[in-house]
Amino acid sequence: MGSRIVIGENSQNVNDPGSRAIGDVIAMQLASITYCSLTNNVKSTLEKYLPEWKLVWEPVQAIQGNWAFIAFNGVQYVLAIRGSILNFSWGAFDDWFKQDFNILKQVPWTYTFDTSTKPMISQGSHEGLQNLMQLKDSNGDTILGFLQDNAFPQQKFLCVTGHSLGANLATVAGPWLRYELLKGGYKMPAIFSILTFAAPTSWNSAFAEQFDNDFTNTWRYYNEIDIVPYSATDIIGLGNLYSPPAPSAHKISVTYDGKTITLSEVFDAIAILIDGCELYYDSAYTHVNQKRGSVPLNTDRHIFPVKNTDPFIEQWFAEAGKQHDHNNYLSWLGAPPLNCG
C-alpha cells in the first residue's frame, strides 16, 4: 500500500460511535467533484485536488439526473455518486420530496441473500439505483461490468461515497455491489467502505440492520441542522431546526395543496403522510449506522448569515441550502472549499 490512503480502512469504533473514518476528507472531495460533471470538468478537477486518483470510468450521460464516476489510486476503486441538483426553495423541496426522493411508496429490497426480514427501500431510491445500473461509459461498460473486470477478480479495495441524494444512493449501491460480487463467486475485498454525507434516509429497519451487519467500514456524516438527513425520520423536527437569526418556520406562510399554512405545519402534514406510508407497508424508515459510524458535524449548530431583506421563506431555504452545501461539509471536516475547474 505504501503511503497511499485507503478510504475507510479503519473499522468503526464501537467504543466511540462518532469516530471518523480514515480518508473521509478524500471521500467528501470525491463526492463534491461529482457536481463538476455539470460543467464537464471532472477529470481536471480531480487532477487539481486529488492528483493521486485517476478517473477510470465515467458515463457518457446521466440517466434522469443520476450520474457517477469511478476513480482509482492504485489500491482502491471509489464509486462516487452525484447528488440531486437541488435549488433550495419551497417549490424545489416539495418536488424533490414527492418525486426524486419519493418516499411515499416502498418496494422490496431484492439485492440480498436474506429477504425473510422484509427489507424495503423507497420507490425513489429504487429508481435511482436502477438508473445507476444502466449508466455506460464510452466503451459500453456499466459500473458493475467495469468493477467485475478490474476490481472484483483482484480483490481490490472498494469504496462507495456521495453527498445528498448521492449519499442516499451510495447506501443502496454498496449493498447491491456486495450482492453482485458474492453472487458472482468473488471474495470480498479486505476493505469495502461506504462513506455518506448528508444522506436522506429511505429504507426500513430490516434494510438498516442488514447494512450494519454486512459492513463494518461504513460511516454516515450529517450536519446536525441540515434538513436533508432528517427529511424522512424526523421531519416534524425541521420546524424547530434553526435558531435566530434564522427565521422561524412557524412564522412562514406557504401554499400547500391549495391551502395557506405555515412551513412548520407543512412539515407536520408531510410527517402524517410518511406515517401513513409506514403504516401501510408496516415498514418504518430507519437510518443506517445505528450503533456506530454516525458522525455529527456542525455540533455547535452554527447559523450562516443570509440576506435579511429577502422574504422569510427565501431566507429559510437560503439557510437550508448553506447547511446542506458540500463545501460547508468539507469545512466541517477541516478541508478547504472545492471549486470545479
Short mmCIF file of C-alpha atoms in Angstrom, two decimals:
data_model
loop_
_atom_site.label_atom_id
_atom_site.label_comp_id
_atom_site.label_asym_id
_atom_site.label_seq_id
_atom_site.Cartn_x
_atom_site.Cartn_y
_atom_site.Cartn_z
CA MET A 1 0.00 0.00 0.00
CA GLY A 2 2.91 2.33 0.61
CA SER A 3 1.80 5.77 1.73
CA ARG A 4 -1.47 5.70 -0.20
CA ILE A 5 -4.50 6.42 1.91
CA VAL A 6 -7.22 3.78 1.77
CA ILE A 7 -10.57 5.39 2.46
CA GLY A 8 -12.29 3.77 5.41
CA GLU A 9 -9.54 1.26 6.12
CA ASN A 10 -10.18 1.58 9.87
CA SER A 11 -13.19 -0.31 11.18
CA GLN A 12 -15.87 1.59 13.06
CA ASN A 13 -15.00 2.09 16.72
CA VAL A 14 -17.81 0.62 18.82
CA ASN A 15 -16.42 2.40 21.90
CA ASP A 16 -16.51 5.76 20.10
CA PRO A 17 -19.53 5.63 17.75
CA GLY A 18 -18.79 9.07 16.30
CA SER A 19 -15.14 8.45 15.44
CA ARG A 20 -14.18 9.44 11.91
CA ALA A 21 -13.02 7.29 9.02
CA ILE A 22 -9.52 7.42 7.63
CA GLY A 23 -9.66 9.35 4.36
CA ASP A 24 -13.05 10.92 4.98
CA VAL A 25 -11.89 14.25 3.53
CA ILE A 26 -10.89 12.49 0.30
CA ALA A 27 -14.28 10.78 0.15
CA MET A 28 -16.05 14.11 0.60
CA GLN A 29 -13.85 15.69 -2.06
CA LEU A 30 -14.69 12.89 -4.48
CA ALA A 31 -18.38 13.31 -3.68
CA SER A 32 -18.05 17.05 -4.33
CA ILE A 33 -16.26 16.51 -7.63
CA THR A 34 -19.30 14.66 -8.99
CA TYR A 35 -21.03 18.04 -9.26
CA CYS A 36 -18.28 19.13 -11.68
CA SER A 37 -19.93 16.86 -14.25
CA LEU A 38 -22.36 19.72 -14.81
CA THR A 39 -19.51 21.75 -16.32
CA ASN A 40 -17.71 18.78 -17.89
CA ASN A 41 -14.51 19.15 -15.88
CA VAL A 42 -14.48 16.19 -13.51
CA LYS A 43 -11.11 14.99 -14.77
CA SER A 44 -9.36 18.36 -14.47
CA THR A 45 -10.81 18.97 -11.00
CA LEU A 46 -9.72 15.51 -9.89
CA GLU A 47 -6.20 16.22 -11.17
CA LYS A 48 -6.17 19.56 -9.36
CA TYR A 49 -7.30 18.41 -5.92
CA LEU A 50 -6.52 14.68 -5.85
CA PRO A 51 -3.75 14.01 -8.40
CA GLU A 52 -3.08 10.54 -7.00
CA TRP A 53 -6.59 9.50 -8.04
CA LYS A 54 -7.26 8.76 -11.71
CA LEU A 55 -10.61 8.91 -13.46
CA VAL A 56 -11.08 5.38 -14.82
CA TRP A 57 -14.80 5.22 -15.58
CA GLU A 58 -17.21 8.00 -16.50
CA PRO A 59 -20.64 7.65 -18.11
CA VAL A 60 -21.42 9.20 -21.45
CA GLN A 61 -24.53 10.83 -20.00
CA ALA A 62 -26.72 10.89 -16.92
CA ILE A 63 -29.97 8.95 -16.73
CA GLN A 64 -32.83 11.00 -15.28
CA GLY A 65 -30.27 13.10 -13.42
CA ASN A 66 -28.42 10.16 -11.89
CA TRP A 67 -24.67 10.17 -12.55
CA ALA A 68 -21.47 8.73 -11.03
CA PHE A 69 -17.79 8.16 -11.74
CA ILE A 70 -15.12 5.69 -10.64
CA ALA A 71 -11.64 6.77 -9.56
CA PHE A 72 -8.60 4.60 -8.73
CA ASN A 73 -5.43 5.37 -6.77
CA GLY A 74 -3.60 2.11 -7.46
CA VAL A 75 -5.05 0.21 -4.50
CA GLN A 76 -8.69 1.26 -4.16
CA TYR A 77 -11.58 1.88 -6.54
CA VAL A 78 -14.09 4.52 -5.45
CA LEU A 79 -17.57 4.86 -6.89
CA ALA A 80 -18.64 8.48 -6.31
CA ILE A 81 -22.33 9.19 -6.91
CA ARG A 82 -23.71 12.64 -7.70
CA GLY A 83 -26.44 14.20 -5.61
CA SER A 84 -29.55 15.85 -6.96
CA ILE A 85 -29.24 19.33 -8.38
CA LEU A 86 -31.43 20.92 -5.73
CA ASN A 87 -32.21 24.61 -5.83
CA PHE A 88 -33.24 25.29 -2.25
CA SER A 89 -36.69 26.82 -2.48
CA TRP A 90 -40.11 25.73 -1.31
CA GLY A 91 -41.20 24.55 -4.77
CA ALA A 92 -37.99 22.64 -5.39
CA PHE A 93 -38.15 20.98 -1.98
CA ASP A 94 -41.76 19.92 -2.50
CA ASP A 95 -40.98 18.47 -5.95
CA TRP A 96 -37.82 16.76 -4.69
CA PHE A 97 -39.64 15.23 -1.76
CA LYS A 98 -42.52 13.83 -3.80
CA GLN A 99 -40.65 12.86 -6.98
CA ASP A 100 -36.83 12.50 -6.81
CA PHE A 101 -36.79 11.27 -3.21
CA ASN A 102 -40.27 9.68 -3.45
CA ILE A 103 -40.51 8.07 -0.03
CA LEU A 104 -44.28 7.71 0.00
CA LYS A 105 -44.03 4.35 -1.77
CA GLN A 106 -41.82 1.46 -0.67
CA VAL A 107 -40.61 -1.53 -2.66
CA PRO A 108 -38.90 -4.77 -1.56
CA TRP A 109 -35.10 -4.80 -1.44
CA THR A 110 -34.09 -7.79 -3.55
CA TYR A 111 -30.29 -7.49 -3.74
CA THR A 112 -29.84 -9.61 -0.64
CA PHE A 113 -29.44 -13.26 0.26
CA ASP A 114 -32.00 -12.93 3.06
CA THR A 115 -35.43 -11.49 2.34
CA SER A 116 -37.04 -13.09 5.40
CA THR A 117 -36.95 -9.85 7.40
CA LYS A 118 -38.59 -7.96 4.51
CA PRO A 119 -36.05 -5.22 3.83
CA MET A 120 -37.58 -2.37 1.84
CA ILE A 121 -36.47 0.92 0.28
CA SER A 122 -38.33 3.87 -1.18
CA GLN A 123 -39.50 3.89 -4.78
CA GLY A 124 -37.23 6.89 -5.41
CA SER A 125 -34.10 5.09 -4.22
CA HIS A 126 -35.07 2.00 -6.21
CA GLU A 127 -35.44 4.02 -9.40
CA GLY A 128 -32.20 5.91 -8.75
CA LEU A 129 -30.29 2.66 -8.31
CA GLN A 130 -31.78 1.22 -11.50
CA ASN A 131 -30.61 4.34 -13.33
CA LEU A 132 -27.09 3.93 -11.95
CA MET A 133 -27.04 0.31 -13.11
CA GLN A 134 -27.76 1.43 -16.68
CA LEU A 135 -25.07 4.12 -16.93
CA LYS A 136 -22.45 3.29 -19.58
CA ASP A 137 -19.08 4.77 -20.46
CA SER A 138 -17.76 5.33 -23.98
CA ASN A 139 -16.71 1.66 -24.15
CA GLY A 140 -20.19 0.47 -23.28
CA ASP A 141 -19.14 -0.66 -19.79
CA THR A 142 -21.55 -0.34 -16.89
CA ILE A 143 -20.46 0.28 -13.30
CA LEU A 144 -20.86 -3.40 -12.48
CA GLY A 145 -19.17 -4.58 -15.68
CA PHE A 146 -16.17 -2.34 -15.10
CA LEU A 147 -15.72 -3.49 -11.50
CA GLN A 148 -16.18 -7.14 -12.48
CA ASP A 149 -13.34 -6.75 -14.98
CA ASN A 150 -10.99 -4.62 -12.92
CA ALA A 151 -11.72 -4.79 -9.18
CA PHE A 152 -13.56 -7.95 -8.16
CA PRO A 153 -11.11 -10.58 -9.52
CA GLN A 154 -8.10 -8.92 -7.85
CA GLN A 155 -9.99 -8.22 -4.60
CA LYS A 156 -9.09 -4.55 -4.92
CA PHE A 157 -10.27 -2.35 -2.08
CA LEU A 158 -13.62 -0.68 -2.75
CA CYS A 159 -15.40 2.43 -1.54
CA VAL A 160 -18.76 3.99 -2.37
CA THR A 161 -19.42 7.61 -1.48
CA GLY A 162 -21.75 10.50 -2.21
CA HIS A 163 -23.34 13.68 -0.90
CA SER A 164 -27.08 14.38 -0.53
CA LEU A 165 -29.12 12.14 -2.85
CA GLY A 166 -25.77 10.71 -3.97
CA ALA A 167 -25.23 9.61 -0.38
CA ASN A 168 -28.68 8.09 -0.32
CA LEU A 169 -27.87 6.09 -3.45
CA ALA A 170 -24.42 5.14 -2.09
CA THR A 171 -26.22 3.48 0.82
CA VAL A 172 -28.10 1.19 -1.56
CA ALA A 173 -25.40 0.89 -4.25
CA GLY A 174 -22.91 -0.52 -1.74
CA PRO A 175 -25.11 -3.47 -0.72
CA TRP A 176 -26.06 -4.03 -4.37
CA LEU A 177 -22.38 -4.31 -5.37
CA ARG A 178 -21.68 -6.59 -2.41
CA TYR A 179 -24.56 -8.83 -3.51
CA GLU A 180 -23.34 -8.98 -7.12
CA LEU A 181 -19.76 -9.59 -6.00
CA LEU A 182 -20.69 -12.56 -3.80
CA LYS A 183 -23.28 -13.90 -6.26
CA GLY A 184 -20.55 -13.92 -8.91
CA GLY A 185 -18.35 -16.14 -6.74
CA TYR A 186 -15.79 -13.45 -5.94
CA LYS A 187 -14.27 -12.98 -2.50
CA MET A 188 -14.97 -9.84 -0.53
CA PRO A 189 -12.01 -7.43 -0.53
CA ALA A 190 -10.37 -6.77 2.81
CA ILE A 191 -11.77 -3.24 2.74
CA PHE A 192 -15.18 -2.34 1.32
CA SER A 193 -16.09 1.05 2.77
CA ILE A 194 -19.15 3.25 2.37
CA LEU A 195 -18.96 6.91 3.40
CA THR A 196 -22.04 9.09 3.06
CA PHE A 197 -22.51 12.80 3.65
CA ALA A 198 -25.92 14.45 4.25
CA ALA A 199 -27.79 11.30 3.24
CA PRO A 200 -31.58 11.28 3.42
CA THR A 201 -32.98 8.04 4.83
CA SER A 202 -35.23 5.93 2.59
CA TRP A 203 -35.02 2.34 3.88
CA ASN A 204 -36.65 0.42 6.66
CA SER A 205 -35.20 -1.08 9.82
CA ALA A 206 -34.69 -4.50 8.21
CA PHE A 207 -32.53 -2.95 5.47
CA ALA A 208 -30.64 -0.85 8.03
CA GLU A 209 -29.95 -3.88 10.22
CA GLN A 210 -28.66 -5.91 7.27
CA PHE A 211 -26.49 -2.98 6.19
CA ASP A 212 -24.97 -2.62 9.65
CA ASN A 213 -24.36 -6.36 9.93
CA ASP A 214 -22.86 -6.77 6.45
CA PHE A 215 -20.47 -3.80 6.57
CA THR A 216 -18.03 -2.74 9.29
CA ASN A 217 -16.32 0.04 7.33
CA THR A 218 -19.20 2.47 6.89
CA TRP A 219 -19.76 6.00 8.14
CA ARG A 220 -22.72 8.35 7.93
CA TYR A 221 -21.78 12.03 8.29
CA TYR A 222 -24.53 14.57 8.89
CA ASN A 223 -24.82 18.22 9.87
CA GLU A 224 -26.97 18.45 12.99
CA ILE A 225 -29.11 21.20 11.42
CA ASP A 226 -29.21 20.05 7.79
CA ILE A 227 -32.82 19.41 6.77
CA VAL A 228 -31.98 16.62 4.31
CA PRO A 229 -30.74 13.90 6.72
CA TYR A 230 -33.91 14.40 8.80
CA SER A 231 -36.37 14.57 5.92
CA ALA A 232 -37.88 11.12 6.47
CA THR A 233 -37.07 10.15 10.04
CA ASP A 234 -37.73 13.41 11.89
CA ILE A 235 -39.46 15.81 9.53
CA ILE A 236 -41.58 17.31 12.31
CA GLY A 237 -38.34 18.45 13.91
CA LEU A 238 -37.49 20.52 10.83
CA GLY A 239 -39.79 23.27 12.04
CA ASN A 240 -37.57 23.84 15.06
CA LEU A 241 -34.21 23.27 13.39
CA TYR A 242 -32.92 26.83 13.11
CA SER A 243 -32.38 29.27 15.94
CA PRO A 244 -32.33 33.08 15.48
CA PRO A 245 -31.23 34.99 13.49
CA ALA A 246 -32.64 32.43 11.04
CA PRO A 247 -36.40 32.93 10.53
CA SER A 248 -38.76 30.55 12.29
CA ALA A 249 -40.66 28.01 10.18
CA HIS A 250 -43.63 28.69 12.47
CA LYS A 251 -43.87 32.24 11.09
CA ILE A 252 -43.52 31.46 7.37
CA SER A 253 -46.62 31.01 5.20
CA VAL A 254 -46.63 28.76 2.14
CA THR A 255 -49.26 27.32 -0.19
CA TYR A 256 -49.53 23.55 0.21
CA ASP A 257 -52.19 21.50 -1.60
CA GLY A 258 -54.11 24.71 -2.28
CA LYS A 259 -54.11 25.91 1.33
CA THR A 260 -52.06 28.64 3.01
CA ILE A 261 -50.41 27.28 6.14
CA THR A 262 -47.12 27.75 7.95
CA LEU A 263 -43.99 25.95 6.81
CA SER A 264 -43.92 24.17 10.15
CA GLU A 265 -47.46 22.90 9.53
CA VAL A 266 -46.34 21.66 6.10
CA PHE A 267 -43.69 19.52 7.77
CA ASP A 268 -46.36 18.20 10.15
CA ALA A 269 -48.59 17.33 7.18
CA ILE A 270 -45.77 15.54 5.35
CA ALA A 271 -44.96 13.66 8.55
CA ILE A 272 -48.54 12.37 8.62
CA LEU A 273 -48.16 11.18 5.02
CA ILE A 274 -44.92 9.39 5.90
CA ASP A 275 -46.55 7.82 8.96
CA GLY A 276 -49.37 6.60 6.74
CA CYS A 277 -46.88 5.14 4.26
CA GLU A 278 -45.00 3.36 7.03
CA LEU A 279 -48.24 2.02 8.49
CA TYR A 280 -49.47 0.81 5.09
CA TYR A 281 -46.25 -1.09 4.39
CA ASP A 282 -45.67 -1.99 8.06
CA SER A 283 -42.19 -0.65 7.44
CA ALA A 284 -40.67 2.29 9.32
CA TYR A 285 -37.82 4.34 7.87
CA THR A 286 -34.63 3.92 9.90
CA HIS A 287 -31.19 5.36 9.26
CA VAL A 288 -28.16 3.08 8.96
CA ASN A 289 -25.15 3.16 11.31
CA GLN A 290 -27.44 2.83 14.29
CA LYS A 291 -24.77 1.87 16.84
CA ARG A 292 -21.54 3.02 15.26
CA GLY A 293 -20.27 5.16 12.42
CA SER A 294 -22.77 8.05 12.65
CA VAL A 295 -20.68 11.22 12.80
CA PRO A 296 -22.41 14.53 13.66
CA LEU A 297 -20.94 17.71 12.16
CA ASN A 298 -21.54 21.39 12.96
CA THR A 299 -22.20 20.36 16.54
CA ASP A 300 -22.24 23.99 17.69
CA ARG A 301 -25.15 24.47 15.25
CA HIS A 302 -23.66 27.49 13.52
CA ILE A 303 -26.19 29.63 11.63
CA PHE A 304 -24.98 31.22 8.40
CA PRO A 305 -25.87 34.82 7.56
CA VAL A 306 -28.45 35.22 4.81
CA LYS A 307 -29.91 38.30 3.11
CA ASN A 308 -32.38 39.57 5.70
CA THR A 309 -34.16 41.75 3.16
CA ASP A 310 -35.48 38.68 1.33
CA PRO A 311 -38.90 37.22 2.17
CA PHE A 312 -38.78 34.89 5.18
CA ILE A 313 -39.43 31.80 3.05
CA GLU A 314 -36.42 32.62 0.87
CA GLN A 315 -34.28 33.30 3.94
CA TRP A 316 -35.27 29.96 5.46
CA PHE A 317 -34.39 27.96 2.36
CA ALA A 318 -31.22 30.00 1.80
CA GLU A 319 -30.17 28.89 5.28
CA ALA A 320 -31.15 25.31 4.44
CA GLY A 321 -29.03 25.47 1.30
CA LYS A 322 -25.96 26.67 3.20
CA GLN A 323 -26.39 23.99 5.86
CA HIS A 324 -26.52 21.34 3.13
CA ASP A 325 -23.78 22.71 0.87
CA HIS A 326 -20.98 20.26 0.06
CA ASN A 327 -18.28 22.88 0.62
CA ASN A 328 -19.55 23.51 4.14
CA TYR A 329 -19.37 19.77 4.80
CA LEU A 330 -15.74 19.95 3.66
CA SER A 331 -15.16 22.86 6.03
CA TRP A 332 -16.58 20.94 9.00
CA LEU A 333 -14.14 18.15 8.13
CA GLY A 334 -11.28 20.67 8.22
CA ALA A 335 -10.77 20.91 4.45
CA PRO A 336 -10.77 23.92 2.10
CA PRO A 337 -13.61 24.51 -0.39
CA LEU A 338 -13.55 22.75 -3.74
CA ASN A 339 -14.20 24.61 -6.98
CA CYS A 340 -14.70 22.91 -10.32
CA GLY A 341 -12.11 23.68 -12.95
#
